[in-house]
């Protein structure tokens, strides 16, 4: 069962590695540009961790479209799922959590 | 057609329009149509049009940076609240509050992700136009087979614009005849590009950051990357055709000059460049009031200041209502 869940989490963990790479190598090229907190790439990372590649990707695309020069900016967090079955490691990998987390356990 | 190709299609079409227009303009002015310099100047023209089109976005950014002076006291309050707190949670809370302040007051100084995202497809569009031209295939719009062929095979100092450093290097290692000029020009451009990028980043970091920003862990990370990134550039630079590298180089130089002018004339409040500007203006005897309000750091005094200084506030309010 755990093996199956880990396998299901594989796509998003692959994307997590790619996004970590992007954030380490390409993001610093431009410095701070995003008008939101968290920044678009961080939002993408959190969205994929929370919702997976498909939904997280769509959320990120919507967010990037919101990040234009005429936007006011501000705090814009990833919407959390009602039942959170996973936790994230320090690196950002998504792994099955021992017990389901409620939204109250929001990670910082 | 695949998704990326469909997205790139209109961009490629516009790139070709600009390239071909500039090419016929330079040809009409007497340059040889098949000469490398004609096509390089066409690429330079393309960069100038693209970057000039992005100026309004840049001006907007500078305007909100000016408006930021008004909220400097509030910003200072947030910074004082988290002073000396280096842990991740405090830094995040501080970023959150700062962003919320920007949103509330409409003073967001950041340029947003859009200008970057506009430039990326242009770069890849040009890359695929050149790449297509390399195989003598016609473009999606105005770039005919003849023009594509002329573009790809035009030579600058004896180096065809379609050639890459790595391509010639492979010929060299295989013991086949290769064009050393391509490698020389490519290497020179990689060095120039790296130098301009390095200089741009360095002048932002050394001059245009407030002391608070300099103390953040983000800054230390950026400083390390400042020395690693030129290497990344050099390695990726060898794979691009010379024509694409000219786009990149011209664009980098534009950024460098633009950044220089902005840092000189509208520096970030509290940064070294801001102090240098104040000193410069004071020497000339025309220190403007807004430069002083940036220094109005003491929160107790800050609320009183607007009452004392009618002039800047009414000016800015007039500007605010005028723009709406």
Tab-separated table of C-alpha atoms in Angstrom:
chain	number	residue	atom	x	y	z
A	1	UNK	CA	0.000	0.000	0.000
A	2	UNK	CA	2.753	2.401	0.962
A	3	UNK	CA	4.694	1.371	-2.121
A	4	UNK	CA	1.698	2.152	-4.310
A	5	UNK	CA	1.226	5.545	-2.730
A	6	UNK	CA	4.907	6.337	-3.161
A	7	UNK	CA	4.613	5.367	-6.827
A	8	UNK	CA	1.573	7.610	-7.225
A	9	UNK	CA	3.575	10.462	-5.732
A	10	UNK	CA	6.427	9.948	-8.192
A	11	UNK	CA	5.305	12.446	-10.897
A	12	UNK	CA	4.952	15.308	-8.452
A	13	UNK	CA	8.275	14.496	-6.833
A	14	UNK	CA	9.963	14.597	-10.238
A	15	UNK	CA	8.421	18.032	-10.796
A	16	UNK	CA	9.530	19.056	-7.290
A	17	UNK	CA	13.138	18.288	-8.246
A	18	UNK	CA	12.786	20.276	-11.487
A	19	UNK	CA	11.285	23.243	-9.663
A	20	UNK	CA	13.987	23.114	-6.986
A	21	UNK	CA	16.575	23.170	-9.767
A	22	UNK	CA	14.855	26.093	-11.467
A	23	UNK	CA	14.676	27.998	-8.196
A	24	UNK	CA	18.342	27.318	-7.454
A	25	UNK	CA	19.801	28.088	-10.882
A	26	UNK	CA	17.467	30.242	-12.982
A	27	UNK	CA	15.427	32.264	-10.472
A	28	UNK	CA	18.447	34.086	-8.993
A	29	UNK	CA	19.364	35.302	-12.487
A	30	UNK	CA	16.540	37.788	-12.349
A	31	UNK	CA	16.427	38.519	-8.645
A	32	UNK	CA	13.107	39.407	-7.037
A	33	UNK	CA	10.538	40.205	-9.660
A	34	UNK	CA	7.292	38.625	-8.479
A	35	UNK	CA	4.575	40.930	-7.200
A	36	UNK	CA	3.164	38.300	-4.895
A	37	UNK	CA	4.134	36.396	-1.802
A	38	UNK	CA	5.003	33.550	-2.185
A	39	UNK	CA	6.719	34.132	-5.530
A	40	UNK	CA	5.399	32.423	-8.661
A	41	UNK	CA	7.999	29.649	-8.599
A	42	UNK	CA	7.481	29.013	-4.891
A	43	UNK	CA	3.721	28.996	-5.518
A	44	UNK	CA	4.279	26.432	-8.253
A	45	UNK	CA	6.334	24.276	-5.928
A	46	UNK	CA	3.731	24.398	-3.159
A	47	UNK	CA	0.844	23.870	-5.589
A	48	UNK	CA	2.434	20.751	-7.049
A	49	UNK	CA	3.226	19.448	-3.568
A	50	UNK	CA	-0.330	20.047	-2.438
A	51	UNK	CA	-2.387	19.162	-5.506
A	52	UNK	CA	-0.157	17.129	-7.800
A	53	UNK	CA	1.173	17.877	-11.255
A	54	UNK	CA	-2.108	18.400	-13.141
A	55	UNK	CA	-4.122	20.539	-10.719
A	56	UNK	CA	-1.013	22.175	-9.293
A	57	UNK	CA	0.189	22.969	-12.799
A	58	UNK	CA	-3.148	24.562	-13.674
A	59	UNK	CA	-3.114	26.601	-10.453
A	60	UNK	CA	0.420	27.769	-11.255
A	61	UNK	CA	-0.519	28.733	-14.820
A	62	UNK	CA	-3.419	30.789	-13.443
A	63	UNK	CA	-1.106	32.426	-10.933
A	64	UNK	CA	1.504	33.328	-13.560
A	65	UNK	CA	-1.267	34.959	-15.612
A	66	UNK	CA	-2.179	36.995	-12.518
A	67	UNK	CA	1.414	38.207	-12.125
A	68	UNK	CA	1.412	41.107	-14.606
A	69	UNK	CA	2.550	44.704	-14.115
A	70	UNK	CA	-0.981	45.953	-13.530
A	71	UNK	CA	-1.697	43.550	-10.693
A	72	UNK	CA	-1.668	44.926	-7.163
A	73	UNK	CA	0.226	41.914	-5.834
A	74	UNK	CA	0.118	40.955	-2.168
A	75	UNK	CA	-0.169	37.675	-0.321
A	76	UNK	CA	-1.533	34.867	-2.472
A	77	UNK	CA	-1.227	31.390	-0.999
A	78	UNK	CA	-1.946	28.039	-2.591
A	79	UNK	CA	-5.438	26.823	-1.599
A	80	UNK	CA	-5.097	23.816	0.700
A	81	UNK	CA	-6.938	20.536	0.345
A	82	UNK	CA	-9.486	19.666	2.992
A	83	UNK	CA	-7.805	16.384	3.879
A	84	UNK	CA	-4.038	16.380	3.600
A	85	UNK	CA	-2.680	12.863	3.309
A	86	UNK	CA	0.923	13.786	2.679
A	87	UNK	CA	3.716	15.645	4.339
A	88	UNK	CA	6.769	17.233	2.783
A	89	UNK	CA	10.381	16.498	3.642
A	90	UNK	CA	12.939	19.239	4.199
A	91	UNK	CA	13.978	19.046	0.571
A	92	UNK	CA	10.369	19.330	-0.574
A	93	UNK	CA	9.603	15.733	-1.513
A	94	UNK	CA	6.038	14.651	-0.874
A	95	UNK	CA	5.725	11.483	1.199
A	96	UNK	CA	2.702	9.749	2.744
A	97	UNK	CA	1.927	11.154	6.180
A	98	UNK	CA	1.306	8.773	9.087
A	99	UNK	CA	-2.076	10.394	9.805
A	100	UNK	CA	-4.194	12.704	7.718
A	101	UNK	CA	-3.558	16.354	8.496
A	102	UNK	CA	-6.323	18.876	8.879
A	103	UNK	CA	-5.950	22.383	7.459
A	104	UNK	CA	-5.044	23.560	10.974
A	105	UNK	CA	-1.670	21.895	10.531
A	106	UNK	CA	-0.699	24.306	7.820
A	107	UNK	CA	2.981	24.144	7.106
A	108	UNK	CA	4.752	27.445	7.310
B	1	UNK	CA	1.385	21.040	-34.580
B	2	UNK	CA	2.468	20.582	-30.994
B	3	UNK	CA	1.362	22.916	-28.201
B	4	UNK	CA	4.634	24.807	-27.879
B	5	UNK	CA	4.776	25.295	-31.627
B	6	UNK	CA	1.253	26.746	-31.607
B	7	UNK	CA	2.114	29.138	-28.782
B	8	UNK	CA	5.300	30.218	-30.530
B	9	UNK	CA	3.651	30.684	-33.936
B	10	UNK	CA	2.433	34.299	-33.499
B	11	UNK	CA	5.701	35.241	-31.784
B	12	UNK	CA	7.728	33.739	-34.593
B	13	UNK	CA	5.560	35.549	-37.099
B	14	UNK	CA	6.237	38.912	-35.424
B	15	UNK	CA	9.952	38.145	-35.098
B	16	UNK	CA	10.124	37.358	-38.797
B	17	UNK	CA	8.213	40.518	-39.654
B	18	UNK	CA	10.664	42.636	-37.641
B	19	UNK	CA	13.725	40.809	-38.929
B	20	UNK	CA	12.677	41.018	-42.566
B	21	UNK	CA	11.625	44.666	-42.226
B	22	UNK	CA	14.941	45.633	-40.688
B	23	UNK	CA	16.757	43.550	-43.268
B	24	UNK	CA	15.079	45.332	-46.176
B	25	UNK	CA	15.650	48.667	-44.448
B	26	UNK	CA	19.399	48.042	-44.102
B	27	UNK	CA	19.536	46.667	-47.650
B	28	UNK	CA	17.773	49.774	-48.926
B	29	UNK	CA	20.324	51.883	-47.076
B	30	UNK	CA	23.033	50.274	-49.157
B	31	UNK	CA	24.258	47.305	-47.121
B	32	UNK	CA	24.724	44.067	-48.998
B	33	UNK	CA	21.612	41.882	-48.385
B	34	UNK	CA	23.597	38.674	-47.926
B	35	UNK	CA	26.220	40.175	-45.657
B	36	UNK	CA	26.468	39.042	-42.030
B	37	UNK	CA	26.584	42.590	-40.711
B	38	UNK	CA	23.212	43.342	-42.348
B	39	UNK	CA	21.590	40.441	-40.543
B	40	UNK	CA	23.345	41.226	-37.261
B	41	UNK	CA	22.093	44.807	-37.462
B	42	UNK	CA	18.620	43.411	-38.172
B	43	UNK	CA	18.881	41.381	-34.967
B	44	UNK	CA	19.993	44.501	-33.103
B	45	UNK	CA	16.958	46.311	-34.521
B	46	UNK	CA	14.750	43.473	-33.309
B	47	UNK	CA	16.170	43.770	-29.800
B	48	UNK	CA	15.680	47.526	-29.767
B	49	UNK	CA	12.022	47.175	-30.783
B	50	UNK	CA	11.336	44.420	-28.232
B	51	UNK	CA	13.057	46.186	-25.360
B	52	UNK	CA	11.533	49.545	-26.266
B	53	UNK	CA	8.116	47.871	-26.177
B	54	UNK	CA	8.894	46.775	-22.624
B	55	UNK	CA	9.810	50.314	-21.493
B	56	UNK	CA	6.257	51.216	-20.362
B	57	UNK	CA	6.348	48.265	-17.966
B	58	UNK	CA	9.701	49.437	-16.704
B	59	UNK	CA	8.523	53.012	-16.262
B	60	UNK	CA	5.574	51.764	-14.248
B	61	UNK	CA	7.947	49.935	-12.001
B	62	UNK	CA	10.034	53.051	-11.434
B	63	UNK	CA	6.912	55.081	-10.701
B	64	UNK	CA	5.817	52.684	-7.991
B	65	UNK	CA	9.344	52.752	-6.630
B	66	UNK	CA	8.997	56.499	-6.274
B	67	UNK	CA	5.641	56.102	-4.591
B	68	UNK	CA	7.334	53.711	-2.217
B	69	UNK	CA	8.947	56.706	-0.546
B	70	UNK	CA	5.531	57.580	0.843
B	71	UNK	CA	5.231	54.263	2.615
B	72	UNK	CA	8.849	54.250	3.783
B	73	UNK	CA	7.831	54.893	7.419
B	74	UNK	CA	5.405	51.963	7.397
B	75	UNK	CA	7.998	49.779	5.738
B	76	UNK	CA	10.511	50.770	8.359
B	77	UNK	CA	8.011	49.825	11.063
B	78	UNK	CA	7.738	46.309	9.644
B	79	UNK	CA	11.497	46.028	9.356
B	80	UNK	CA	11.971	47.166	12.952
B	81	UNK	CA	9.410	44.632	14.130
B	82	UNK	CA	11.519	41.809	12.712
B	83	UNK	CA	14.890	43.363	13.409
B	84	UNK	CA	17.499	40.811	14.444
B	85	UNK	CA	15.196	37.879	13.738
B	86	UNK	CA	17.036	35.695	11.310
B	87	UNK	CA	14.937	32.522	11.443
B	88	UNK	CA	12.938	31.383	8.461
B	89	UNK	CA	9.513	31.955	9.999
B	90	UNK	CA	10.190	35.571	10.922
B	91	UNK	CA	11.586	36.307	7.482
B	92	UNK	CA	8.513	34.781	5.870
B	93	UNK	CA	6.165	36.702	8.120
B	94	UNK	CA	8.069	39.858	7.265
B	95	UNK	CA	7.806	39.203	3.513
B	96	UNK	CA	4.092	38.585	3.930
B	97	UNK	CA	3.529	41.851	5.764
B	98	UNK	CA	5.670	43.776	3.294
B	99	UNK	CA	3.760	42.392	0.311
B	100	UNK	CA	0.465	43.138	1.998
B	101	UNK	CA	1.625	46.727	2.563
B	102	UNK	CA	2.560	47.057	-1.117
B	103	UNK	CA	-0.840	45.753	-2.163
B	104	UNK	CA	-2.752	47.998	0.249
B	105	UNK	CA	-0.929	51.133	-0.786
B	106	UNK	CA	-0.523	50.290	-4.479
B	107	UNK	CA	3.237	50.720	-4.288
B	108	UNK	CA	4.462	47.351	-5.462
B	109	UNK	CA	8.017	48.017	-6.682
B	110	UNK	CA	8.484	44.628	-8.334
B	111	UNK	CA	8.167	44.248	-12.058
B	112	UNK	CA	6.097	41.029	-12.057
B	113	UNK	CA	6.899	37.845	-13.935
B	114	UNK	CA	5.314	38.866	-17.237
B	115	UNK	CA	8.222	40.798	-18.823
B	116	UNK	CA	10.461	37.786	-18.316
B	117	UNK	CA	7.883	35.425	-19.715
B	118	UNK	CA	7.411	37.632	-22.773
B	119	UNK	CA	11.124	37.574	-23.470
B	120	UNK	CA	11.563	33.836	-23.148
B	121	UNK	CA	9.356	32.890	-26.136
B	122	UNK	CA	11.012	35.628	-28.189
B	123	UNK	CA	14.354	34.064	-27.451
B	124	UNK	CA	13.127	30.587	-28.291
B	125	UNK	CA	11.234	31.953	-31.291
B	126	UNK	CA	14.422	33.471	-32.652
B	127	UNK	CA	16.248	30.268	-31.862
B	128	UNK	CA	13.766	28.192	-33.829
B	129	UNK	CA	13.695	30.717	-36.698
B	130	UNK	CA	17.483	30.472	-36.945
B	131	UNK	CA	17.438	26.752	-36.422
B	132	UNK	CA	14.865	26.356	-39.166
B	133	UNK	CA	16.853	28.649	-41.442
B	134	UNK	CA	19.843	26.412	-40.855
B	135	UNK	CA	18.024	23.634	-42.623
B	136	UNK	CA	16.991	26.095	-45.342
B	137	UNK	CA	13.341	25.800	-44.347
B	138	UNK	CA	11.090	28.797	-44.777
B	139	UNK	CA	9.635	30.584	-41.764
B	140	UNK	CA	6.006	30.789	-40.696
B	141	UNK	CA	5.488	34.241	-42.160
B	142	UNK	CA	7.536	36.706	-44.154
B	143	UNK	CA	10.800	34.792	-44.009
B	144	UNK	CA	10.988	33.107	-47.412
B	145	UNK	CA	13.326	30.246	-48.249
B	146	UNK	CA	15.711	32.628	-49.989
B	147	UNK	CA	15.818	34.987	-47.016
B	148	UNK	CA	16.197	32.111	-44.535
B	149	UNK	CA	19.046	30.779	-46.602
B	150	UNK	CA	20.668	34.188	-46.819
B	151	UNK	CA	20.283	34.689	-43.044
B	152	UNK	CA	21.695	31.329	-42.062
B	153	UNK	CA	24.637	31.431	-44.429
B	154	UNK	CA	25.528	35.105	-44.110
B	155	UNK	CA	28.959	35.473	-42.631
B	156	UNK	CA	30.318	37.924	-40.118
B	157	UNK	CA	34.117	38.084	-40.274
B	158	UNK	CA	33.938	34.722	-42.062
B	159	UNK	CA	31.695	33.006	-39.488
B	160	UNK	CA	28.192	31.924	-40.626
B	161	UNK	CA	25.444	33.123	-38.265
B	162	UNK	CA	23.870	29.678	-38.080
B	163	UNK	CA	26.977	27.979	-36.730
B	164	UNK	CA	27.537	27.084	-33.091
B	165	UNK	CA	30.661	26.831	-31.009
B	166	UNK	CA	29.951	23.227	-30.111
B	167	UNK	CA	29.329	22.294	-33.760
B	168	UNK	CA	32.735	23.567	-34.855
B	169	UNK	CA	34.353	22.070	-31.780
B	170	UNK	CA	32.989	18.655	-32.693
B	171	UNK	CA	34.449	18.999	-36.186
B	172	UNK	CA	37.740	20.023	-34.620
B	173	UNK	CA	37.905	17.004	-32.309
B	174	UNK	CA	36.861	14.705	-35.158
B	175	UNK	CA	39.855	15.971	-37.117
B	176	UNK	CA	37.708	17.436	-39.871
B	177	UNK	CA	38.079	20.929	-41.322
B	178	UNK	CA	36.492	23.431	-38.963
B	179	UNK	CA	35.953	27.161	-38.783
B	180	UNK	CA	38.100	28.564	-35.985
B	181	UNK	CA	36.589	32.019	-36.437
B	182	UNK	CA	33.205	30.731	-35.261
B	183	UNK	CA	34.793	29.502	-32.055
B	184	UNK	CA	36.677	32.763	-31.548
B	185	UNK	CA	33.590	34.918	-32.081
B	186	UNK	CA	31.405	32.650	-29.949
B	187	UNK	CA	33.952	32.660	-27.121
B	188	UNK	CA	34.288	36.445	-27.301
B	189	UNK	CA	30.540	36.856	-27.121
B	190	UNK	CA	30.241	34.457	-24.189
B	191	UNK	CA	32.827	36.534	-22.361
B	192	UNK	CA	31.078	39.803	-23.222
B	193	UNK	CA	27.701	38.394	-22.195
B	194	UNK	CA	29.040	37.061	-18.951
B	195	UNK	CA	30.762	40.352	-18.230
B	196	UNK	CA	27.639	42.404	-18.875
B	197	UNK	CA	25.440	40.077	-16.824
B	198	UNK	CA	27.989	40.058	-14.042
B	199	UNK	CA	28.221	43.830	-14.042
B	200	UNK	CA	24.435	44.258	-14.032
B	201	UNK	CA	23.999	41.923	-11.069
B	202	UNK	CA	26.953	43.372	-9.242
B	203	UNK	CA	25.742	46.936	-9.492
B	204	UNK	CA	22.306	45.928	-8.215
B	205	UNK	CA	23.814	44.055	-5.300
B	206	UNK	CA	26.609	46.430	-4.418
B	207	UNK	CA	24.727	49.668	-4.852
B	208	UNK	CA	20.995	49.278	-5.080
B	209	UNK	CA	20.050	47.185	-2.062
B	210	UNK	CA	18.940	48.481	1.291
B	211	UNK	CA	20.946	47.317	4.341
B	212	UNK	CA	17.954	45.204	5.419
B	213	UNK	CA	17.936	43.327	2.134
B	214	UNK	CA	21.687	42.840	2.389
B	215	UNK	CA	21.343	41.071	5.727
B	216	UNK	CA	18.831	38.543	4.464
B	217	UNK	CA	19.921	34.941	3.806
B	218	UNK	CA	18.563	35.411	0.291
B	219	UNK	CA	21.300	37.968	-0.395
B	220	UNK	CA	24.091	35.667	0.706
B	221	UNK	CA	22.719	32.950	-1.525
B	222	UNK	CA	22.544	35.386	-4.416
B	223	UNK	CA	26.107	36.505	-3.862
B	224	UNK	CA	27.403	32.959	-4.168
B	225	UNK	CA	25.375	32.418	-7.306
B	226	UNK	CA	26.729	35.633	-8.772
B	227	UNK	CA	30.034	33.860	-9.223
B	228	UNK	CA	28.616	30.512	-10.340
B	229	UNK	CA	26.160	31.822	-12.893
B	230	UNK	CA	28.673	33.172	-15.418
B	231	UNK	CA	29.925	29.603	-15.732
B	232	UNK	CA	26.404	28.374	-16.389
B	233	UNK	CA	26.120	31.078	-19.022
B	234	UNK	CA	29.352	30.118	-20.699
B	235	UNK	CA	28.366	26.476	-20.924
B	236	UNK	CA	24.902	27.157	-22.314
B	237	UNK	CA	26.301	29.865	-24.594
B	238	UNK	CA	28.406	27.467	-26.623
B	239	UNK	CA	25.331	25.595	-27.844
B	240	UNK	CA	23.510	28.567	-29.390
B	241	UNK	CA	23.938	29.694	-33.015
B	242	UNK	CA	25.855	32.968	-33.359
B	243	UNK	CA	22.711	34.773	-34.537
B	244	UNK	CA	20.868	33.954	-31.304
B	245	UNK	CA	23.891	35.001	-29.279
B	246	UNK	CA	23.783	38.436	-30.911
B	247	UNK	CA	20.215	38.818	-29.704
B	248	UNK	CA	21.232	37.801	-26.213
B	249	UNK	CA	24.282	40.037	-26.128
B	250	UNK	CA	22.422	43.116	-27.371
B	251	UNK	CA	19.644	42.466	-24.884
B	252	UNK	CA	22.149	42.124	-22.045
B	253	UNK	CA	23.806	45.379	-22.954
B	254	UNK	CA	20.427	47.108	-23.020
B	255	UNK	CA	19.657	45.764	-19.537
B	256	UNK	CA	23.028	46.916	-18.277
B	257	UNK	CA	22.583	50.488	-19.513
B	258	UNK	CA	18.968	50.625	-18.339
B	259	UNK	CA	19.938	49.368	-14.908
B	260	UNK	CA	22.810	51.837	-14.718
B	261	UNK	CA	20.520	54.767	-15.508
B	262	UNK	CA	17.899	53.629	-13.019
B	263	UNK	CA	20.368	53.029	-10.211
B	264	UNK	CA	21.910	56.407	-10.867
B	265	UNK	CA	18.682	58.365	-11.068
B	266	UNK	CA	16.081	56.443	-9.066
B	267	UNK	CA	17.885	54.272	-6.540
B	268	UNK	CA	16.222	52.087	-3.937
B	269	UNK	CA	15.621	54.146	-0.801
B	270	UNK	CA	18.249	53.496	1.857
B	271	UNK	CA	20.744	51.910	-0.516
B	272	UNK	CA	24.270	53.106	-1.192
B	273	UNK	CA	23.231	54.422	-4.587
B	274	UNK	CA	20.550	56.521	-2.883
B	275	UNK	CA	23.142	58.044	-0.552
B	276	UNK	CA	25.441	58.711	-3.502
B	277	UNK	CA	22.584	60.391	-5.346
B	278	UNK	CA	21.739	62.560	-2.340
B	279	UNK	CA	25.379	63.560	-1.992
B	280	UNK	CA	25.511	64.385	-5.689
B	281	UNK	CA	22.344	66.457	-5.524
B	282	UNK	CA	23.462	68.185	-2.330
B	283	UNK	CA	26.711	69.170	-4.017
B	284	UNK	CA	24.762	70.742	-6.818
B	285	UNK	CA	22.521	72.380	-4.245
B	286	UNK	CA	19.269	70.873	-5.422
B	287	UNK	CA	18.521	68.145	-2.946
B	288	UNK	CA	14.863	67.349	-3.386
B	289	UNK	CA	12.549	66.786	-0.449
B	290	UNK	CA	11.617	63.230	-1.288
B	291	UNK	CA	15.201	62.137	-0.832
B	292	UNK	CA	14.948	63.280	2.778
B	293	UNK	CA	11.681	61.520	3.458
B	294	UNK	CA	13.424	58.304	2.514
B	295	UNK	CA	15.704	58.889	5.447
B	296	UNK	CA	12.834	59.686	7.778
B	297	UNK	CA	13.338	56.428	9.537
B	298	UNK	CA	12.177	57.237	13.044
B	299	UNK	CA	8.616	55.957	13.409
B	300	UNK	CA	7.707	58.581	16.056
B	301	UNK	CA	8.545	61.416	13.703
B	302	UNK	CA	7.110	59.821	10.621
B	303	UNK	CA	3.402	60.450	11.274
B	304	UNK	CA	4.111	64.137	11.923
B	305	UNK	CA	6.090	64.653	8.757
B	306	UNK	CA	3.266	64.628	6.236
B	307	UNK	CA	1.553	67.435	8.138
B	308	UNK	CA	4.686	69.551	7.994
B	309	UNK	CA	5.458	68.914	4.388
B	310	UNK	CA	2.402	69.910	2.441
B	311	UNK	CA	4.121	70.187	-0.884
B	312	UNK	CA	5.238	66.632	-1.681
B	313	UNK	CA	1.990	65.127	-0.486
B	314	UNK	CA	-0.267	67.380	-2.486
B	315	UNK	CA	1.941	66.828	-5.511
B	316	UNK	CA	1.732	63.078	-5.190
B	317	UNK	CA	-1.960	63.114	-4.496
B	318	UNK	CA	-2.494	65.222	-7.551
B	319	UNK	CA	-0.450	62.685	-9.497
B	320	UNK	CA	-2.459	59.825	-8.066
B	321	UNK	CA	-5.836	61.330	-8.877
B	322	UNK	CA	-4.568	62.529	-12.222
B	323	UNK	CA	-3.560	59.057	-13.326
B	324	UNK	CA	-6.914	57.517	-12.551
